[in-house]
Amino acid sequence: MAKLKMSALLLFAMVALHCGISESMDSIQGNCNDVIRLPCKATDRTKKYRYVMWYKTERVPIIKKKKGEYTHYNFTSVSLGEKEALELRNVQPSDSGVYKCYLAADVGGQNDESFISLNITECLYVSTVYPTDYPSATIPTDACPAVEELTVSWAVLGLSLFSIGKIILCIVTVGVCDRVIFSTARRKQEVRGSKTGTSSSWKD
């Protein structure tokens, strides 16, 4: 019975701690390709520490600063700013998540940490003739609206040329067929005429 009560108390303490962290956690919204600055709230409570370490989802190390020396962990587009704030450049939706700032205290001191949530919107790439209609869209620099305007004209011109080509081909085909038929009929007539002349001369 005593073990059951102890387990219940531990579970309640863990839930309360998790809820306390979730309620006190700040959240930052950002757009695709922005430069985001995540503050380290732990520096407001702890002034002396051996090093600072930033994590993503508490497990993935990002950057470490110790005695003025920096160590990057597979995150190249990051740096530390004022009061150990984490600066992320050219952020993407995959950068969304929970970040932790960890301060390792000096000997005899107490470590401290703070959490912050980041949410990055999806990247939009829309090419349009009227970019003012989409103020929130990111339009690529290589977009060519003039090409889109001429698409219908080129299609009509292409269909017209194709139709004219078919008409010319039909006229040529009919002319060739007429000549072949005329030549064949003339040859048959000549053959018949020659046979008639041969037979009549044989009777005479």
PDB file of C-alpha atoms in Angstrom:
ATOM      1  CA  MET A   1       0.000   0.000   0.000  1.00  0.00           C
ATOM      2  CA  ALA A   2       2.864   2.355   0.904  1.00  0.00           C
ATOM      3  CA  LYS A   3       4.593   1.645  -2.449  1.00  0.00           C
ATOM      4  CA  LEU A   4       1.362   2.405  -4.290  1.00  0.00           C
ATOM      5  CA  LYS A   5       1.054   5.766  -2.532  1.00  0.00           C
ATOM      6  CA  MET A   6       4.694   6.566  -3.267  1.00  0.00           C
ATOM      7  CA  SER A   7       4.216   5.768  -6.974  1.00  0.00           C
ATOM      8  CA  ALA A   8       1.122   7.949  -7.075  1.00  0.00           C
ATOM      9  CA  LEU A   9       3.007  10.837  -5.450  1.00  0.00           C
ATOM     10  CA  LEU A  10       5.900  10.511  -7.903  1.00  0.00           C
ATOM     11  CA  LEU A  11       3.498  10.428 -10.838  1.00  0.00           C
ATOM     12  CA  PHE A  12       1.707  13.507  -9.522  1.00  0.00           C
ATOM     13  CA  ALA A  13       5.019  15.332  -9.062  1.00  0.00           C
ATOM     14  CA  MET A  14       6.115  14.494 -12.629  1.00  0.00           C
ATOM     15  CA  VAL A  15       2.797  15.686 -14.062  1.00  0.00           C
ATOM     16  CA  ALA A  16       2.923  18.882 -12.028  1.00  0.00           C
ATOM     17  CA  LEU A  17       6.515  19.545 -13.130  1.00  0.00           C
ATOM     18  CA  HIS A  18       5.647  18.932 -16.771  1.00  0.00           C
ATOM     19  CA  CYS A  19       2.604  21.208 -16.558  1.00  0.00           C
ATOM     20  CA  GLY A  20       4.672  23.904 -14.878  1.00  0.00           C
ATOM     21  CA  ILE A  21       7.280  23.794 -17.644  1.00  0.00           C
ATOM     22  CA  SER A  22       4.606  23.817 -20.348  1.00  0.00           C
ATOM     23  CA  GLU A  23       2.787  26.766 -18.822  1.00  0.00           C
ATOM     24  CA  SER A  24       5.954  28.840 -18.372  1.00  0.00           C
ATOM     25  CA  MET A  25       7.384  28.014 -21.796  1.00  0.00           C
ATOM     26  CA  ASP A  26       7.464  30.900 -24.230  1.00  0.00           C
ATOM     27  CA  SER A  27       6.606  30.398 -27.880  1.00  0.00           C
ATOM     28  CA  ILE A  28       7.962  32.210 -30.936  1.00  0.00           C
ATOM     29  CA  GLN A  29       6.330  32.256 -34.380  1.00  0.00           C
ATOM     30  CA  GLY A  30       8.437  32.749 -37.486  1.00  0.00           C
ATOM     31  CA  ASN A  31       8.249  32.679 -41.259  1.00  0.00           C
ATOM     32  CA  CYS A  32      10.243  30.578 -43.682  1.00  0.00           C
ATOM     33  CA  ASN A  33      13.797  31.880 -44.341  1.00  0.00           C
ATOM     34  CA  ASP A  34      13.629  34.352 -41.428  1.00  0.00           C
ATOM     35  CA  VAL A  35      16.378  35.033 -38.888  1.00  0.00           C
ATOM     36  CA  ILE A  36      15.077  33.934 -35.480  1.00  0.00           C
ATOM     37  CA  ARG A  37      16.495  34.850 -32.079  1.00  0.00           C
ATOM     38  CA  LEU A  38      15.664  32.512 -29.175  1.00  0.00           C
ATOM     39  CA  PRO A  39      16.383  34.101 -25.767  1.00  0.00           C
ATOM     40  CA  CYS A  40      17.954  32.104 -22.948  1.00  0.00           C
ATOM     41  CA  LYS A  41      15.793  32.937 -19.924  1.00  0.00           C
ATOM     42  CA  ALA A  42      18.134  31.003 -17.632  1.00  0.00           C
ATOM     43  CA  THR A  43      20.713  33.811 -17.894  1.00  0.00           C
ATOM     44  CA  ASP A  44      18.247  36.074 -16.040  1.00  0.00           C
ATOM     45  CA  ARG A  45      18.528  33.801 -12.993  1.00  0.00           C
ATOM     46  CA  THR A  46      22.100  32.538 -13.260  1.00  0.00           C
ATOM     47  CA  LYS A  47      24.966  34.955 -13.821  1.00  0.00           C
ATOM     48  CA  LYS A  48      27.916  32.625 -13.263  1.00  0.00           C
ATOM     49  CA  TYR A  49      28.305  29.373 -15.172  1.00  0.00           C
ATOM     50  CA  ARG A  50      31.056  27.306 -16.755  1.00  0.00           C
ATOM     51  CA  TYR A  51      29.468  26.917 -20.157  1.00  0.00           C
ATOM     52  CA  VAL A  52      26.194  27.256 -22.038  1.00  0.00           C
ATOM     53  CA  MET A  53      24.693  24.550 -24.238  1.00  0.00           C
ATOM     54  CA  TRP A  54      21.701  24.717 -26.571  1.00  0.00           C
ATOM     55  CA  TYR A  55      19.654  21.630 -27.417  1.00  0.00           C
ATOM     56  CA  LYS A  56      16.707  20.842 -29.635  1.00  0.00           C
ATOM     57  CA  THR A  57      14.069  18.543 -28.087  1.00  0.00           C
ATOM     58  CA  GLU A  58      16.453  18.164 -25.095  1.00  0.00           C
ATOM     59  CA  ARG A  59      18.501  15.522 -26.930  1.00  0.00           C
ATOM     60  CA  VAL A  60      19.992  17.015 -30.073  1.00  0.00           C
ATOM     61  CA  PRO A  61      22.966  19.300 -29.280  1.00  0.00           C
ATOM     62  CA  ILE A  62      23.188  22.477 -31.340  1.00  0.00           C
ATOM     63  CA  ILE A  63      25.994  24.682 -30.055  1.00  0.00           C
ATOM     64  CA  LYS A  64      28.223  24.954 -26.978  1.00  0.00           C
ATOM     65  CA  LYS A  65      30.128  27.943 -25.648  1.00  0.00           C
ATOM     66  CA  LYS A  66      32.863  27.462 -23.066  1.00  0.00           C
ATOM     67  CA  LYS A  67      35.477  30.060 -22.190  1.00  0.00           C
ATOM     68  CA  GLY A  68      34.779  31.959 -25.393  1.00  0.00           C
ATOM     69  CA  GLU A  69      35.225  28.894 -27.608  1.00  0.00           C
ATOM     70  CA  TYR A  70      32.329  27.573 -29.692  1.00  0.00           C
ATOM     71  CA  THR A  71      31.511  24.003 -30.675  1.00  0.00           C
ATOM     72  CA  HIS A  72      28.897  23.368 -33.391  1.00  0.00           C
ATOM     73  CA  TYR A  73      26.996  20.091 -33.641  1.00  0.00           C
ATOM     74  CA  ASN A  74      25.705  19.616 -37.200  1.00  0.00           C
ATOM     75  CA  PHE A  75      24.083  23.062 -37.123  1.00  0.00           C
ATOM     76  CA  THR A  76      26.137  25.510 -39.183  1.00  0.00           C
ATOM     77  CA  SER A  77      23.631  28.363 -39.571  1.00  0.00           C
ATOM     78  CA  VAL A  78      23.500  29.169 -35.845  1.00  0.00           C
ATOM     79  CA  SER A  79      25.335  31.497 -33.485  1.00  0.00           C
ATOM     80  CA  LEU A  80      25.046  32.931 -29.986  1.00  0.00           C
ATOM     81  CA  GLY A  81      24.102  36.527 -29.425  1.00  0.00           C
ATOM     82  CA  GLU A  82      23.583  38.754 -26.414  1.00  0.00           C
ATOM     83  CA  LYS A  83      22.860  36.921 -23.146  1.00  0.00           C
ATOM     84  CA  GLU A  84      23.520  33.567 -24.886  1.00  0.00           C
ATOM     85  CA  ALA A  85      20.508  33.942 -27.204  1.00  0.00           C
ATOM     86  CA  LEU A  86      20.421  31.364 -29.998  1.00  0.00           C
ATOM     87  CA  GLU A  87      20.291  32.923 -33.480  1.00  0.00           C
ATOM     88  CA  LEU A  88      18.973  30.747 -36.300  1.00  0.00           C
ATOM     89  CA  ARG A  89      19.383  31.894 -39.899  1.00  0.00           C
ATOM     90  CA  ASN A  90      17.305  30.884 -42.914  1.00  0.00           C
ATOM     91  CA  VAL A  91      14.893  28.874 -40.780  1.00  0.00           C
ATOM     92  CA  GLN A  92      12.746  26.144 -42.312  1.00  0.00           C
ATOM     93  CA  PRO A  93       9.591  24.336 -41.091  1.00  0.00           C
ATOM     94  CA  SER A  94      11.837  21.470 -39.986  1.00  0.00           C
ATOM     95  CA  ASP A  95      13.393  23.845 -37.413  1.00  0.00           C
ATOM     96  CA  SER A  96      10.112  23.948 -35.479  1.00  0.00           C
ATOM     97  CA  GLY A  97      10.228  22.371 -32.039  1.00  0.00           C
ATOM     98  CA  VAL A  98      11.225  22.896 -28.418  1.00  0.00           C
ATOM     99  CA  TYR A  99      14.688  24.304 -27.645  1.00  0.00           C
ATOM    100  CA  LYS A 100      16.554  24.158 -24.331  1.00  0.00           C
ATOM    101  CA  CYS A 101      19.215  26.511 -23.029  1.00  0.00           C
ATOM    102  CA  TYR A 102      21.370  24.738 -20.427  1.00  0.00           C
ATOM    103  CA  LEU A 103      23.783  26.552 -18.115  1.00  0.00           C
ATOM    104  CA  ALA A 104      26.404  24.402 -16.380  1.00  0.00           C
ATOM    105  CA  ALA A 105      27.202  26.019 -13.047  1.00  0.00           C
ATOM    106  CA  ASP A 106      30.598  26.369 -11.423  1.00  0.00           C
ATOM    107  CA  VAL A 107      31.676  23.873  -8.784  1.00  0.00           C
ATOM    108  CA  GLY A 108      29.345  24.157  -5.815  1.00  0.00           C
ATOM    109  CA  GLY A 109      26.712  26.006  -7.830  1.00  0.00           C
ATOM    110  CA  GLN A 110      23.421  24.886  -9.303  1.00  0.00           C
ATOM    111  CA  ASN A 111      22.771  24.220 -12.975  1.00  0.00           C
ATOM    112  CA  ASP A 112      19.919  26.056 -14.648  1.00  0.00           C
ATOM    113  CA  GLU A 113      17.959  25.702 -17.866  1.00  0.00           C
ATOM    114  CA  SER A 114      15.095  27.295 -19.782  1.00  0.00           C
ATOM    115  CA  PHE A 115      12.838  26.146 -22.601  1.00  0.00           C
ATOM    116  CA  ILE A 116      11.323  27.912 -25.590  1.00  0.00           C
ATOM    117  CA  SER A 117       9.092  26.707 -28.418  1.00  0.00           C
ATOM    118  CA  LEU A 118       9.568  27.662 -32.076  1.00  0.00           C
ATOM    119  CA  ASN A 119       7.002  27.304 -34.858  1.00  0.00           C
ATOM    120  CA  ILE A 120       7.946  28.094 -38.485  1.00  0.00           C
ATOM    121  CA  THR A 121       5.278  28.431 -41.171  1.00  0.00           C
ATOM    122  CA  GLU A 122       5.417  26.481 -44.404  1.00  0.00           C
ATOM    123  CA  CYS A 123       7.466  27.916 -47.273  1.00  0.00           C
ATOM    124  CA  LEU A 124       5.380  29.236 -50.162  1.00  0.00           C
ATOM    125  CA  TYR A 125       6.687  29.673 -53.706  1.00  0.00           C
ATOM    126  CA  VAL A 126       3.987  31.149 -55.951  1.00  0.00           C
ATOM    127  CA  SER A 127       4.628  32.589 -59.421  1.00  0.00           C
ATOM    128  CA  THR A 128       1.854  34.916 -60.600  1.00  0.00           C
ATOM    129  CA  VAL A 129       1.256  37.806 -62.990  1.00  0.00           C
ATOM    130  CA  TYR A 130      -0.083  39.975 -60.165  1.00  0.00           C
ATOM    131  CA  PRO A 131       2.196  39.532 -57.132  1.00  0.00           C
ATOM    132  CA  THR A 132       0.287  42.197 -55.138  1.00  0.00           C
ATOM    133  CA  ASP A 133      -2.651  39.788 -54.902  1.00  0.00           C
ATOM    134  CA  TYR A 134      -0.535  37.490 -52.734  1.00  0.00           C
ATOM    135  CA  PRO A 135       1.262  39.654 -50.164  1.00  0.00           C
ATOM    136  CA  SER A 136       2.200  36.675 -47.984  1.00  0.00           C
ATOM    137  CA  ALA A 137       3.637  34.606 -50.839  1.00  0.00           C
ATOM    138  CA  THR A 138       7.313  34.357 -51.669  1.00  0.00           C
ATOM    139  CA  ILE A 139       7.821  34.861 -55.402  1.00  0.00           C
ATOM    140  CA  PRO A 140      10.992  33.378 -56.943  1.00  0.00           C
ATOM    141  CA  THR A 141      13.309  35.873 -58.564  1.00  0.00           C
ATOM    142  CA  ASP A 142      13.463  33.823 -61.752  1.00  0.00           C
ATOM    143  CA  ALA A 143       9.712  34.091 -62.397  1.00  0.00           C
ATOM    144  CA  CYS A 144       8.792  35.408 -65.862  1.00  0.00           C
ATOM    145  CA  PRO A 145       5.192  36.711 -65.928  1.00  0.00           C
ATOM    146  CA  ALA A 146       5.607  37.839 -69.568  1.00  0.00           C
ATOM    147  CA  VAL A 147       5.965  34.221 -70.644  1.00  0.00           C
ATOM    148  CA  GLU A 148       2.697  33.385 -68.955  1.00  0.00           C
ATOM    149  CA  GLU A 149       0.925  36.247 -70.799  1.00  0.00           C
ATOM    150  CA  LEU A 150       2.115  35.014 -74.196  1.00  0.00           C
ATOM    151  CA  THR A 151       1.177  31.401 -73.597  1.00  0.00           C
ATOM    152  CA  VAL A 152      -2.322  31.698 -75.158  1.00  0.00           C
ATOM    153  CA  SER A 153      -1.044  33.645 -78.161  1.00  0.00           C
ATOM    154  CA  TRP A 154       1.668  31.095 -78.853  1.00  0.00           C
ATOM    155  CA  ALA A 155      -0.850  28.267 -78.514  1.00  0.00           C
ATOM    156  CA  VAL A 156      -3.233  29.884 -81.030  1.00  0.00           C
ATOM    157  CA  LEU A 157      -0.362  30.563 -83.428  1.00  0.00           C
ATOM    158  CA  GLY A 158       0.867  26.994 -83.118  1.00  0.00           C
ATOM    159  CA  LEU A 159      -2.592  25.566 -83.792  1.00  0.00           C
ATOM    160  CA  SER A 160      -3.025  27.875 -86.791  1.00  0.00           C
ATOM    161  CA  LEU A 161       0.290  26.821 -88.295  1.00  0.00           C
ATOM    162  CA  PHE A 162      -0.553  23.191 -87.669  1.00  0.00           C
ATOM    163  CA  SER A 163      -3.954  23.585 -89.397  1.00  0.00           C
ATOM    164  CA  ILE A 164      -2.391  25.379 -92.385  1.00  0.00           C
ATOM    165  CA  GLY A 165       0.181  22.625 -92.666  1.00  0.00           C
ATOM    166  CA  LYS A 166      -2.544  19.986 -92.709  1.00  0.00           C
ATOM    167  CA  ILE A 167      -4.453  21.863 -95.432  1.00  0.00           C
ATOM    168  CA  ILE A 168      -1.313  22.167 -97.581  1.00  0.00           C
ATOM    169  CA  LEU A 169      -0.558  18.493 -97.055  1.00  0.00           C
ATOM    170  CA  CYS A 170      -4.116  17.546 -98.101  1.00  0.00           C
ATOM    171  CA  ILE A 171      -3.905  19.701-101.257  1.00  0.00           C
ATOM    172  CA  VAL A 172      -0.564  18.172-102.201  1.00  0.00           C
ATOM    173  CA  THR A 173      -1.873  14.672-101.526  1.00  0.00           C
ATOM    174  CA  VAL A 174      -5.006  15.241-103.627  1.00  0.00           C
ATOM    175  CA  GLY A 175      -2.940  16.698-106.479  1.00  0.00           C
ATOM    176  CA  VAL A 176      -0.544  13.747-106.436  1.00  0.00           C
ATOM    177  CA  CYS A 177      -3.418  11.257-106.311  1.00  0.00           C
ATOM    178  CA  ASP A 178      -5.148  12.993-109.259  1.00  0.00           C
ATOM    179  CA  ARG A 179      -1.976  12.892-111.318  1.00  0.00           C
ATOM    180  CA  VAL A 180      -1.417   9.230-110.496  1.00  0.00           C
ATOM    181  CA  ILE A 181      -5.019   8.357-111.362  1.00  0.00           C
ATOM    182  CA  PHE A 182      -4.854  10.428-114.543  1.00  0.00           C
ATOM    183  CA  SER A 183      -1.568   8.817-115.574  1.00  0.00           C
ATOM    184  CA  THR A 184      -2.924   5.337-114.870  1.00  0.00           C
ATOM    185  CA  ALA A 185      -6.107   5.958-116.862  1.00  0.00           C
ATOM    186  CA  ARG A 186      -4.115   7.394-119.764  1.00  0.00           C
ATOM    187  CA  ARG A 187      -1.802   4.377-119.843  1.00  0.00           C
ATOM    188  CA  LYS A 188      -4.751   2.010-119.840  1.00  0.00           C
ATOM    189  CA  GLN A 189      -6.329   3.982-122.686  1.00  0.00           C
ATOM    190  CA  GLU A 190      -3.104   3.874-124.672  1.00  0.00           C
ATOM    191  CA  VAL A 191      -2.789   0.146-124.067  1.00  0.00           C
ATOM    192  CA  ARG A 192      -6.367  -0.406-125.221  1.00  0.00           C
ATOM    193  CA  GLY A 193      -5.822   1.767-128.263  1.00  0.00           C
ATOM    194  CA  SER A 194      -2.691  -0.104-129.235  1.00  0.00           C
ATOM    195  CA  LYS A 195      -4.428  -3.453-128.874  1.00  0.00           C
ATOM    196  CA  THR A 196      -7.352  -2.275-130.986  1.00  0.00           C
ATOM    197  CA  GLY A 197      -5.060  -1.038-133.706  1.00  0.00           C
ATOM    198  CA  THR A 198      -3.109  -4.324-133.789  1.00  0.00           C
ATOM    199  CA  SER A 199      -6.212  -6.458-134.079  1.00  0.00           C
ATOM    200  CA  SER A 200      -7.760  -4.313-136.815  1.00  0.00           C
ATOM    201  CA  SER A 201      -4.608  -4.403-138.908  1.00  0.00           C
ATOM    202  CA  TRP A 202      -4.432  -8.201-138.496  1.00  0.00           C
ATOM    203  CA  LYS A 203      -7.939  -8.601-139.902  1.00  0.00           C
ATOM    204  CA  ASP A 204      -7.107  -6.514-142.930  1.00  0.00           C
TER     205      ASP A 204
END
